[in-house]
PDB file of N, CA and C in Angstrom:
ATOM      1  N   UNK A   1      89.403  26.564  15.544  1.00  0.00           N
ATOM      2  CA  UNK A   1      90.042  26.272  16.781  1.00  0.00           C
ATOM      3  C   UNK A   1      89.038  25.573  17.691  1.00  0.00           C
ATOM      4  N   UNK A   2      89.386  24.434  18.163  1.00  0.00           N
ATOM      5  CA  UNK A   2      88.526  23.660  19.046  1.00  0.00           C
ATOM      6  C   UNK A   2      88.921  23.889  20.485  1.00  0.00           C
ATOM      7  N   UNK A   3      87.920  23.824  21.355  1.00  0.00           N
ATOM      8  CA  UNK A   3      88.167  24.002  22.788  1.00  0.00           C
ATOM      9  C   UNK A   3      88.300  22.625  23.408  1.00  0.00           C
ATOM     10  N   UNK A   4      89.362  22.384  24.068  1.00  0.00           N
ATOM     11  CA  UNK A   4      89.640  21.084  24.673  1.00  0.00           C
ATOM     12  C   UNK A   4      89.382  21.166  26.176  1.00  0.00           C
ATOM     13  N   UNK A   5      88.379  20.376  26.673  1.00  0.00           N
ATOM     14  CA  UNK A   5      88.035  20.401  28.090  1.00  0.00           C
ATOM     15  C   UNK A   5      89.108  19.761  28.963  1.00  0.00           C
ATOM     16  N   UNK A   6      89.944  18.979  28.370  1.00  0.00           N
ATOM     17  CA  UNK A   6      90.990  18.348  29.175  1.00  0.00           C
ATOM     18  C   UNK A   6      92.035  19.374  29.632  1.00  0.00           C
ATOM     19  N   UNK A   7      92.069  20.517  28.943  1.00  0.00           N
ATOM     20  CA  UNK A   7      93.023  21.558  29.319  1.00  0.00           C
ATOM     21  C   UNK A   7      92.516  22.381  30.514  1.00  0.00           C
ATOM     22  N   UNK A   8      91.192  22.260  30.843  1.00  0.00           N
ATOM     23  CA  UNK A   8      90.617  23.026  31.962  1.00  0.00           C
ATOM     24  C   UNK A   8      90.890  22.270  33.250  1.00  0.00           C
ATOM     25  N   UNK A   9      91.259  22.978  34.265  1.00  0.00           N
ATOM     26  CA  UNK A   9      91.562  22.337  35.542  1.00  0.00           C
ATOM     27  C   UNK A   9      90.292  21.796  36.176  1.00  0.00           C
ATOM     28  N   UNK A  10      90.438  20.802  36.992  1.00  0.00           N
ATOM     29  CA  UNK A  10      89.310  20.163  37.670  1.00  0.00           C
ATOM     30  C   UNK A  10      88.618  21.137  38.611  1.00  0.00           C
ATOM     31  N   UNK A  11      89.388  21.953  39.303  1.00  0.00           N
ATOM     32  CA  UNK A  11      88.811  22.916  40.241  1.00  0.00           C
ATOM     33  C   UNK A  11      87.911  23.909  39.516  1.00  0.00           C
ATOM     34  N   UNK A  12      88.293  24.300  38.309  1.00  0.00           N
ATOM     35  CA  UNK A  12      87.476  25.234  37.531  1.00  0.00           C
ATOM     36  C   UNK A  12      86.173  24.571  37.113  1.00  0.00           C
ATOM     37  N   UNK A  13      86.244  23.307  36.701  1.00  0.00           N
ATOM     38  CA  UNK A  13      85.028  22.587  36.295  1.00  0.00           C
ATOM     39  C   UNK A  13      84.100  22.366  37.490  1.00  0.00           C
ATOM     40  N   UNK A  14      84.656  22.068  38.655  1.00  0.00           N
ATOM     41  CA  UNK A  14      83.845  21.902  39.861  1.00  0.00           C
ATOM     42  C   UNK A  14      83.176  23.227  40.218  1.00  0.00           C
ATOM     43  N   UNK A  15      83.924  24.312  40.130  1.00  0.00           N
ATOM     44  CA  UNK A  15      83.382  25.632  40.435  1.00  0.00           C
ATOM     45  C   UNK A  15      82.230  25.987  39.499  1.00  0.00           C
ATOM     46  N   UNK A  16      82.420  25.785  38.198  1.00  0.00           N
ATOM     47  CA  UNK A  16      81.364  26.091  37.220  1.00  0.00           C
ATOM     48  C   UNK A  16      80.155  25.167  37.396  1.00  0.00           C
ATOM     49  N   UNK A  17      80.395  23.900  37.696  1.00  0.00           N
ATOM     50  CA  UNK A  17      79.285  22.974  37.941  1.00  0.00           C
ATOM     51  C   UNK A  17      78.487  23.363  39.175  1.00  0.00           C
ATOM     52  N   UNK A  18      79.189  23.800  40.221  1.00  0.00           N
ATOM     53  CA  UNK A  18      78.518  24.241  41.441  1.00  0.00           C
ATOM     54  C   UNK A  18      77.669  25.478  41.177  1.00  0.00           C
ATOM     55  N   UNK A  19      78.208  26.419  40.404  1.00  0.00           N
ATOM     56  CA  UNK A  19      77.434  27.604  40.035  1.00  0.00           C
ATOM     57  C   UNK A  19      76.186  27.224  39.235  1.00  0.00           C
ATOM     58  N   UNK A  20      76.341  26.291  38.301  1.00  0.00           N
ATOM     59  CA  UNK A  20      75.209  25.857  37.477  1.00  0.00           C
ATOM     60  C   UNK A  20      74.114  25.239  38.340  1.00  0.00           C
ATOM     61  N   UNK A  21      74.475  24.333  39.241  1.00  0.00           N
ATOM     62  CA  UNK A  21      73.468  23.686  40.088  1.00  0.00           C
ATOM     63  C   UNK A  21      72.876  24.676  41.100  1.00  0.00           C
ATOM     64  N   UNK A  22      73.683  25.624  41.541  1.00  0.00           N
ATOM     65  CA  UNK A  22      73.158  26.672  42.429  1.00  0.00           C
ATOM     66  C   UNK A  22      72.106  27.511  41.736  1.00  0.00           C
ATOM     67  N   UNK A  23      72.385  27.887  40.476  1.00  0.00           N
ATOM     68  CA  UNK A  23      71.406  28.655  39.701  1.00  0.00           C
ATOM     69  C   UNK A  23      70.143  27.824  39.428  1.00  0.00           C
ATOM     70  N   UNK A  24      70.354  26.544  39.143  1.00  0.00           N
ATOM     71  CA  UNK A  24      69.216  25.652  38.905  1.00  0.00           C
ATOM     72  C   UNK A  24      68.326  25.554  40.147  1.00  0.00           C
ATOM     73  N   UNK A  25      68.941  25.373  41.305  1.00  0.00           N
ATOM     74  CA  UNK A  25      68.171  25.328  42.554  1.00  0.00           C
ATOM     75  C   UNK A  25      67.487  26.661  42.852  1.00  0.00           C
ATOM     76  N   UNK A  26      68.163  27.764  42.568  1.00  0.00           N
ATOM     77  CA  UNK A  26      67.580  29.088  42.790  1.00  0.00           C
ATOM     78  C   UNK A  26      66.339  29.287  41.942  1.00  0.00           C
ATOM     79  N   UNK A  27      66.411  28.924  40.678  1.00  0.00           N
ATOM     80  CA  UNK A  27      65.239  29.072  39.806  1.00  0.00           C
ATOM     81  C   UNK A  27      64.105  28.150  40.236  1.00  0.00           C
ATOM     82  N   UNK A  28      64.446  26.944  40.693  1.00  0.00           N
ATOM     83  CA  UNK A  28      63.420  26.018  41.167  1.00  0.00           C
ATOM     84  C   UNK A  28      62.711  26.584  42.397  1.00  0.00           C
ATOM     85  N   UNK A  29      63.466  27.119  43.348  1.00  0.00           N
ATOM     86  CA  UNK A  29      62.870  27.669  44.564  1.00  0.00           C
ATOM     87  C   UNK A  29      62.055  28.922  44.240  1.00  0.00           C
ATOM     88  N   UNK A  30      62.557  29.754  43.343  1.00  0.00           N
ATOM     89  CA  UNK A  30      61.805  30.947  42.950  1.00  0.00           C
ATOM     90  C   UNK A  30      60.489  30.577  42.285  1.00  0.00           C
ATOM     91  N   UNK A  31      60.515  29.568  41.432  1.00  0.00           N
ATOM     92  CA  UNK A  31      59.295  29.118  40.765  1.00  0.00           C
ATOM     93  C   UNK A  31      58.312  28.532  41.772  1.00  0.00           C
ATOM     94  N   UNK A  32      58.802  27.725  42.706  1.00  0.00           N
ATOM     95  CA  UNK A  32      57.930  27.141  43.723  1.00  0.00           C
ATOM     96  C   UNK A  32      57.321  28.224  44.605  1.00  0.00           C
ATOM     97  N   UNK A  33      58.110  29.229  44.976  1.00  0.00           N
ATOM     98  CA  UNK A  33      57.587  30.321  45.796  1.00  0.00           C
ATOM     99  C   UNK A  33      56.529  31.118  45.042  1.00  0.00           C
ATOM    100  N   UNK A  34      56.756  31.371  43.772  1.00  0.00           N
ATOM    101  CA  UNK A  34      55.778  32.104  42.963  1.00  0.00           C
ATOM    102  C   UNK A  34      54.477  31.318  42.850  1.00  0.00           C
ATOM    103  N   UNK A  35      54.568  30.031  42.608  1.00  0.00           N
ATOM    104  CA  UNK A  35      53.361  29.192  42.516  1.00  0.00           C
ATOM    105  C   UNK A  35      52.628  29.169  43.854  1.00  0.00           C
ATOM    106  N   UNK A  36      53.372  29.075  44.960  1.00  0.00           N
ATOM    107  CA  UNK A  36      52.739  29.073  46.290  1.00  0.00           C
ATOM    108  C   UNK A  36      52.023  30.391  46.555  1.00  0.00           C
ATOM    109  N   UNK A  37      52.645  31.508  46.199  1.00  0.00           N
ATOM    110  CA  UNK A  37      51.995  32.803  46.385  1.00  0.00           C
ATOM    111  C   UNK A  37      50.753  32.945  45.505  1.00  0.00           C
ATOM    112  N   UNK A  38      50.834  32.449  44.278  1.00  0.00           N
ATOM    113  CA  UNK A  38      49.674  32.517  43.393  1.00  0.00           C
ATOM    114  C   UNK A  38      48.524  31.672  43.940  1.00  0.00           C
ATOM    115  N   UNK A  39      48.821  30.466  44.423  1.00  0.00           N
ATOM    116  CA  UNK A  39      47.772  29.618  44.999  1.00  0.00           C
ATOM    117  C   UNK A  39      47.195  30.242  46.262  1.00  0.00           C
ATOM    118  N   UNK A  40      48.036  30.855  47.067  1.00  0.00           N
ATOM    119  CA  UNK A  40      47.558  31.524  48.267  1.00  0.00           C
ATOM    120  C   UNK A  40      46.632  32.686  47.911  1.00  0.00           C
ATOM    121  N   UNK A  41      46.997  33.437  46.894  1.00  0.00           N
ATOM    122  CA  UNK A  41      46.151  34.549  46.449  1.00  0.00           C
ATOM    123  C   UNK A  41      44.817  34.067  45.918  1.00  0.00           C
ATOM    124  N   UNK A  42      44.830  32.997  45.131  1.00  0.00           N
ATOM    125  CA  UNK A  42      43.582  32.451  44.596  1.00  0.00           C
ATOM    126  C   UNK A  42      42.711  31.907  45.728  1.00  0.00           C
ATOM    127  N   UNK A  43      43.331  31.236  46.697  1.00  0.00           N
ATOM    128  CA  UNK A  43      42.568  30.711  47.833  1.00  0.00           C
ATOM    129  C   UNK A  43      41.959  31.823  48.669  1.00  0.00           C
ATOM    130  N   UNK A  44      42.728  32.887  48.897  1.00  0.00           N
ATOM    131  CA  UNK A  44      42.201  34.012  49.675  1.00  0.00           C
ATOM    132  C   UNK A  44      41.073  34.694  48.916  1.00  0.00           C
ATOM    133  N   UNK A  45      41.212  34.837  47.620  1.00  0.00           N
ATOM    134  CA  UNK A  45      40.141  35.452  46.834  1.00  0.00           C
ATOM    135  C   UNK A  45      38.880  34.604  46.893  1.00  0.00           C
ATOM    136  N   UNK A  46      39.019  33.290  46.773  1.00  0.00           N
ATOM    137  CA  UNK A  46      37.858  32.406  46.845  1.00  0.00           C
ATOM    138  C   UNK A  46      37.216  32.489  48.230  1.00  0.00           C
ATOM    139  N   UNK A  47      38.022  32.515  49.284  1.00  0.00           N
ATOM    140  CA  UNK A  47      37.485  32.628  50.641  1.00  0.00           C
ATOM    141  C   UNK A  47      36.766  33.963  50.825  1.00  0.00           C
ATOM    142  N   UNK A  48      37.335  35.045  50.307  1.00  0.00           N
ATOM    143  CA  UNK A  48      36.715  36.369  50.413  1.00  0.00           C
ATOM    144  C   UNK A  48      35.376  36.396  49.688  1.00  0.00           C
ATOM    145  N   UNK A  49      35.313  35.817  48.496  1.00  0.00           N
ATOM    146  CA  UNK A  49      34.066  35.792  47.733  1.00  0.00           C
ATOM    147  C   UNK A  49      33.015  34.958  48.462  1.00  0.00           C
ATOM    148  N   UNK A  50      33.398  33.780  48.964  1.00  0.00           N
ATOM    149  CA  UNK A  50      32.442  32.925  49.682  1.00  0.00           C
ATOM    150  C   UNK A  50      31.955  33.602  50.952  1.00  0.00           C
ATOM    151  N   UNK A  51      32.850  34.221  51.708  1.00  0.00           N
ATOM    152  CA  UNK A  51      32.449  34.899  52.942  1.00  0.00           C
ATOM    153  C   UNK A  51      31.547  36.083  52.640  1.00  0.00           C
ATOM    154  N   UNK A  52      31.840  36.828  51.583  1.00  0.00           N
ATOM    155  CA  UNK A  52      31.003  37.975  51.216  1.00  0.00           C
ATOM    156  C   UNK A  52      29.606  37.522  50.802  1.00  0.00           C
ATOM    157  N   UNK A  53      29.525  36.451  50.034  1.00  0.00           N
ATOM    158  CA  UNK A  53      28.216  35.941  49.626  1.00  0.00           C
ATOM    159  C   UNK A  53      27.410  35.465  50.833  1.00  0.00           C
ATOM    160  N   UNK A  54      28.052  34.748  51.732  1.00  0.00           N
ATOM    161  CA  UNK A  54      27.361  34.275  52.933  1.00  0.00           C
ATOM    162  C   UNK A  54      26.930  35.443  53.805  1.00  0.00           C
ATOM    163  N   UNK A  55      27.812  36.417  53.982  1.00  0.00           N
ATOM    164  CA  UNK A  55      27.505  37.600  54.775  1.00  0.00           C
ATOM    165  C   UNK A  55      26.320  38.353  54.170  1.00  0.00           C
ATOM    166  N   UNK A  56      26.318  38.507  52.854  1.00  0.00           N
ATOM    167  CA  UNK A  56      25.208  39.184  52.178  1.00  0.00           C
ATOM    168  C   UNK A  56      23.906  38.414  52.311  1.00  0.00           C
ATOM    169  N   UNK A  57      23.966  37.088  52.217  1.00  0.00           N
ATOM    170  CA  UNK A  57      22.755  36.275  52.354  1.00  0.00           C
ATOM    171  C   UNK A  57      22.183  36.380  53.761  1.00  0.00           C
ATOM    172  N   UNK A  58      23.037  36.351  54.767  1.00  0.00           N
ATOM    173  CA  UNK A  58      22.556  36.459  56.150  1.00  0.00           C
ATOM    174  C   UNK A  58      21.937  37.828  56.384  1.00  0.00           C
ATOM    175  N   UNK A  59      22.575  38.878  55.895  1.00  0.00           N
ATOM    176  CA  UNK A  59      21.997  40.211  56.064  1.00  0.00           C
ATOM    177  C   UNK A  59      20.683  40.351  55.298  1.00  0.00           C
ATOM    178  N   UNK A  60      20.608  39.753  54.122  1.00  0.00           N
ATOM    179  CA  UNK A  60      19.355  39.790  53.364  1.00  0.00           C
ATOM    180  C   UNK A  60      18.227  39.091  54.096  1.00  0.00           C
ATOM    181  N   UNK A  61      18.532  37.935  54.672  1.00  0.00           N
ATOM    182  CA  UNK A  61      17.517  37.195  55.438  1.00  0.00           C
ATOM    183  C   UNK A  61      17.092  38.003  56.661  1.00  0.00           C
ATOM    184  N   UNK A  62      18.064  38.604  57.355  1.00  0.00           N
ATOM    185  CA  UNK A  62      17.736  39.422  58.528  1.00  0.00           C
ATOM    186  C   UNK A  62      16.879  40.627  58.167  1.00  0.00           C
ATOM    187  N   UNK A  63      17.203  41.294  57.074  1.00  0.00           N
ATOM    188  CA  UNK A  63      16.404  42.447  56.644  1.00  0.00           C
ATOM    189  C   UNK A  63      14.995  42.023  56.265  1.00  0.00           C
ATOM    190  N   UNK A  64      14.883  40.916  55.549  1.00  0.00           N
ATOM    191  CA  UNK A  64      13.551  40.432  55.161  1.00  0.00           C
ATOM    192  C   UNK A  64      12.736  40.051  56.397  1.00  0.00           C
ATOM    193  N   UNK A  65      13.371  39.411  57.365  1.00  0.00           N
ATOM    194  CA  UNK A  65      12.671  39.033  58.600  1.00  0.00           C
ATOM    195  C   UNK A  65      12.232  40.288  59.369  1.00  0.00           C
ATOM    196  N   UNK A  66      13.109  41.293  59.428  1.00  0.00           N
ATOM    197  CA  UNK A  66      12.757  42.551  60.091  1.00  0.00           C
ATOM    198  C   UNK A  66      11.539  43.194  59.447  1.00  0.00           C
ATOM    199  N   UNK A  67      11.529  43.268  58.124  1.00  0.00           N
ATOM    200  CA  UNK A  67      10.380  43.856  57.420  1.00  0.00           C
ATOM    201  C   UNK A  67       9.111  43.067  57.683  1.00  0.00           C
ATOM    202  N   UNK A  68       9.226  41.744  57.685  1.00  0.00           N
ATOM    203  CA  UNK A  68       8.070  40.900  57.929  1.00  0.00           C
ATOM    204  C   UNK A  68       7.523  41.105  59.339  1.00  0.00           C
ATOM    205  N   UNK A  69       8.402  41.177  60.329  1.00  0.00           N
ATOM    206  CA  UNK A  69       7.970  41.361  61.717  1.00  0.00           C
ATOM    207  C   UNK A  69       7.337  42.735  61.899  1.00  0.00           C
ATOM    208  N   UNK A  70       7.945  43.771  61.323  1.00  0.00           N
ATOM    209  CA  UNK A  70       7.368  45.109  61.457  1.00  0.00           C
ATOM    210  C   UNK A  70       6.028  45.210  60.741  1.00  0.00           C
ATOM    211  N   UNK A  71       5.919  44.554  59.607  1.00  0.00           N
ATOM    212  CA  UNK A  71       4.644  44.557  58.885  1.00  0.00           C
ATOM    213  C   UNK A  71       3.582  43.808  59.680  1.00  0.00           C
ATOM    214  N   UNK A  72       3.950  42.684  60.271  1.00  0.00           N
ATOM    215  CA  UNK A  72       2.994  41.910  61.071  1.00  0.00           C
ATOM    216  C   UNK A  72       2.573  42.679  62.306  1.00  0.00           C
ATOM    217  N   UNK A  73       3.438  43.504  62.855  1.00  0.00           N
ATOM    218  CA  UNK A  73       3.094  44.296  64.030  1.00  0.00           C
ATOM    219  C   UNK A  73       2.132  45.414  63.726  1.00  0.00           C
ATOM    220  N   UNK A  74       2.111  45.879  62.484  1.00  0.00           N
ATOM    221  CA  UNK A  74       1.217  46.983  62.122  1.00  0.00           C
ATOM    222  C   UNK A  74      -0.129  46.508  61.617  1.00  0.00           C
ATOM    223  N   UNK A  75      -0.267  45.225  61.380  1.00  0.00           N
ATOM    224  CA  UNK A  75      -1.542  44.696  60.865  1.00  0.00           C
ATOM    225  C   UNK A  75      -2.570  44.693  61.981  1.00  0.00           C
ATOM    226  N   UNK A  76      -3.739  45.238  61.716  1.00  0.00           N
ATOM    227  CA  UNK A  76      -4.845  45.219  62.669  1.00  0.00           C
ATOM    228  C   UNK A  76      -5.783  44.103  62.270  1.00  0.00           C
ATOM    229  N   UNK A  77      -6.072  43.231  63.225  1.00  0.00           N
ATOM    230  CA  UNK A  77      -6.974  42.124  62.961  1.00  0.00           C
ATOM    231  C   UNK A  77      -8.410  42.611  63.060  1.00  0.00           C
ATOM    232  N   UNK A  78      -9.272  42.215  62.118  1.00  0.00           N
ATOM    233  CA  UNK A  78     -10.674  42.648  62.189  1.00  0.00           C
ATOM    234  C   UNK A  78     -11.383  41.964  63.353  1.00  0.00           C
ATOM    235  N   UNK A  79     -12.058  42.750  64.177  1.00  0.00           N
ATOM    236  CA  UNK A  79     -12.820  42.183  65.279  1.00  0.00           C
ATOM    237  C   UNK A  79     -11.933  41.749  66.416  1.00  0.00           C
ATOM    238  N   UNK A  80     -12.539  41.157  67.415  1.00  0.00           N
ATOM    239  CA  UNK A  80     -11.809  40.645  68.566  1.00  0.00           C
ATOM    240  C   UNK A  80     -11.470  39.198  68.335  1.00  0.00           C
ATOM    241  N   UNK A  81     -10.695  38.655  69.249  1.00  0.00           N
ATOM    242  CA  UNK A  81     -10.392  37.244  69.172  1.00  0.00           C
ATOM    243  C   UNK A  81     -11.637  36.445  69.505  1.00  0.00           C
ATOM    244  N   UNK A  82     -11.825  35.293  68.922  1.00  0.00           N
ATOM    245  CA  UNK A  82     -13.034  34.516  69.196  1.00  0.00           C
ATOM    246  C   UNK A  82     -13.096  34.083  70.646  1.00  0.00           C
ATOM    247  N   UNK A  83     -14.247  34.289  71.250  1.00  0.00           N
ATOM    248  CA  UNK A  83     -14.421  33.878  72.638  1.00  0.00           C
ATOM    249  C   UNK A  83     -13.692  34.816  73.580  1.00  0.00           C
ATOM    250  N   UNK A  84     -13.723  34.519  74.833  1.00  0.00           N
ATOM    251  CA  UNK A  84     -12.997  35.296  75.831  1.00  0.00           C
ATOM    252  C   UNK A  84     -11.765  34.524  76.239  1.00  0.00           C
ATOM    253  N   UNK A  85     -10.756  34.560  75.379  1.00  0.00           N
ATOM    254  CA  UNK A  85      -9.541  33.814  75.673  1.00  0.00           C
ATOM    255  C   UNK A  85      -8.712  34.495  76.736  1.00  0.00           C
ATOM    256  N   UNK A  86      -8.763  35.818  76.772  1.00  0.00           N
ATOM    257  CA  UNK A  86      -7.920  36.545  77.711  1.00  0.00           C
ATOM    258  C   UNK A  86      -8.547  36.437  79.099  1.00  0.00           C
ATOM    259  N   UNK A  87      -7.791  35.982  80.055  1.00  0.00           N
ATOM    260  CA  UNK A  87      -8.269  35.880  81.417  1.00  0.00           C
ATOM    261  C   UNK A  87      -8.836  34.527  81.763  1.00  0.00           C
ATOM    262  N   UNK A  88      -9.048  33.694  80.794  1.00  0.00           N
ATOM    263  CA  UNK A  88      -9.548  32.355  81.101  1.00  0.00           C
ATOM    264  C   UNK A  88      -8.423  31.489  81.619  1.00  0.00           C
ATOM    265  N   UNK A  89      -8.759  30.579  82.506  1.00  0.00           N
ATOM    266  CA  UNK A  89      -7.727  29.654  82.950  1.00  0.00           C
ATOM    267  C   UNK A  89      -7.607  28.524  81.950  1.00  0.00           C
ATOM    268  N   UNK A  90      -6.396  28.098  81.753  1.00  0.00           N
ATOM    269  CA  UNK A  90      -6.137  27.036  80.800  1.00  0.00           C
ATOM    270  C   UNK A  90      -6.090  25.710  81.541  1.00  0.00           C
ATOM    271  N   UNK A  91      -6.694  24.673  80.964  1.00  0.00           N
ATOM    272  CA  UNK A  91      -6.694  23.395  81.651  1.00  0.00           C
ATOM    273  C   UNK A  91      -5.290  22.825  81.848  1.00  0.00           C
ATOM    274  N   UNK A  92      -4.371  23.132  80.924  1.00  0.00           N
ATOM    275  CA  UNK A  92      -3.047  22.535  81.032  1.00  0.00           C
ATOM    276  C   UNK A  92      -2.136  23.313  81.968  1.00  0.00           C
ATOM    277  N   UNK A  93      -2.458  24.582  82.233  1.00  0.00           N
ATOM    278  CA  UNK A  93      -1.575  25.383  83.073  1.00  0.00           C
ATOM    279  C   UNK A  93      -2.167  25.658  84.448  1.00  0.00           C
ATOM    280  N   UNK A  94      -3.254  25.086  84.783  1.00  0.00           N
ATOM    281  CA  UNK A  94      -3.838  25.294  86.101  1.00  0.00           C
ATOM    282  C   UNK A  94      -4.559  26.615  86.182  1.00  0.00           C
ATOM    283  N   UNK A  95      -4.112  27.505  87.026  1.00  0.00           N
ATOM    284  CA  UNK A  95      -4.822  28.765  87.256  1.00  0.00           C
ATOM    285  C   UNK A  95      -4.225  29.938  86.493  1.00  0.00           C
ATOM    286  N   UNK A  96      -3.187  29.700  85.703  1.00  0.00           N
ATOM    287  CA  UNK A  96      -2.596  30.822  84.977  1.00  0.00           C
ATOM    288  C   UNK A  96      -3.527  31.269  83.870  1.00  0.00           C
ATOM    289  N   UNK A  97      -3.704  32.591  83.679  1.00  0.00           N
ATOM    290  CA  UNK A  97      -4.566  33.055  82.584  1.00  0.00           C
ATOM    291  C   UNK A  97      -3.875  32.844  81.247  1.00  0.00           C
ATOM    292  N   UNK A  98      -4.668  32.604  80.253  1.00  0.00           N
ATOM    293  CA  UNK A  98      -4.148  32.442  78.901  1.00  0.00           C
ATOM    294  C   UNK A  98      -3.761  33.810  78.375  1.00  0.00           C
ATOM    295  N   UNK A  99      -2.620  33.911  77.765  1.00  0.00           N
ATOM    296  CA  UNK A  99      -2.104  35.194  77.294  1.00  0.00           C
ATOM    297  C   UNK A  99      -1.984  35.166  75.784  1.00  0.00           C
ATOM    298  N   UNK A 100      -2.450  36.212  75.139  1.00  0.00           N
ATOM    299  CA  UNK A 100      -2.300  36.321  73.703  1.00  0.00           C
ATOM    300  C   UNK A 100      -1.068  37.193  73.456  1.00  0.00           C
ATOM    301  N   UNK A 101      -0.102  36.638  72.766  1.00  0.00           N
ATOM    302  CA  UNK A 101       1.146  37.382  72.512  1.00  0.00           C
ATOM    303  C   UNK A 101       1.063  38.112  71.190  1.00  0.00           C
ATOM    304  N   UNK A 102       1.434  39.374  71.212  1.00  0.00           N
ATOM    305  CA  UNK A 102       1.528  40.157  69.987  1.00  0.00           C
ATOM    306  C   UNK A 102       2.888  40.805  69.956  1.00  0.00           C
ATOM    307  N   UNK A 103       3.424  40.945  68.775  1.00  0.00           N
ATOM    308  CA  UNK A 103       4.704  41.615  68.627  1.00  0.00           C
ATOM    309  C   UNK A 103       4.474  43.113  68.789  1.00  0.00           C
ATOM    310  N   UNK A 104       5.262  43.754  69.623  1.00  0.00           N
ATOM    311  CA  UNK A 104       5.044  45.190  69.846  1.00  0.00           C
ATOM    312  C   UNK A 104       6.106  45.992  69.133  1.00  0.00           C
TER     313      UNK A 104
END
């Protein structure tokens, strides 16, 4: 027994065609939304990894600088500074005494 499409009413064929294209559009939009969410997730993960690495590098540099400064503050220099630099007037600053700065 063969099925003859000419026996089907036009309204039925239009209805079935509309359903088919509706389903096709639905699957297309669902696929596009899934791809967009996946790309968004990958982008956020990449941003999180880059920010974490940068944050860790900055904290590492800060910790290393802190250790260096504290170590330099505890170092005792042998002897006094050469000459009498403290209290001398500097030619470039007029009458201001020269000051030796140390990290405290």
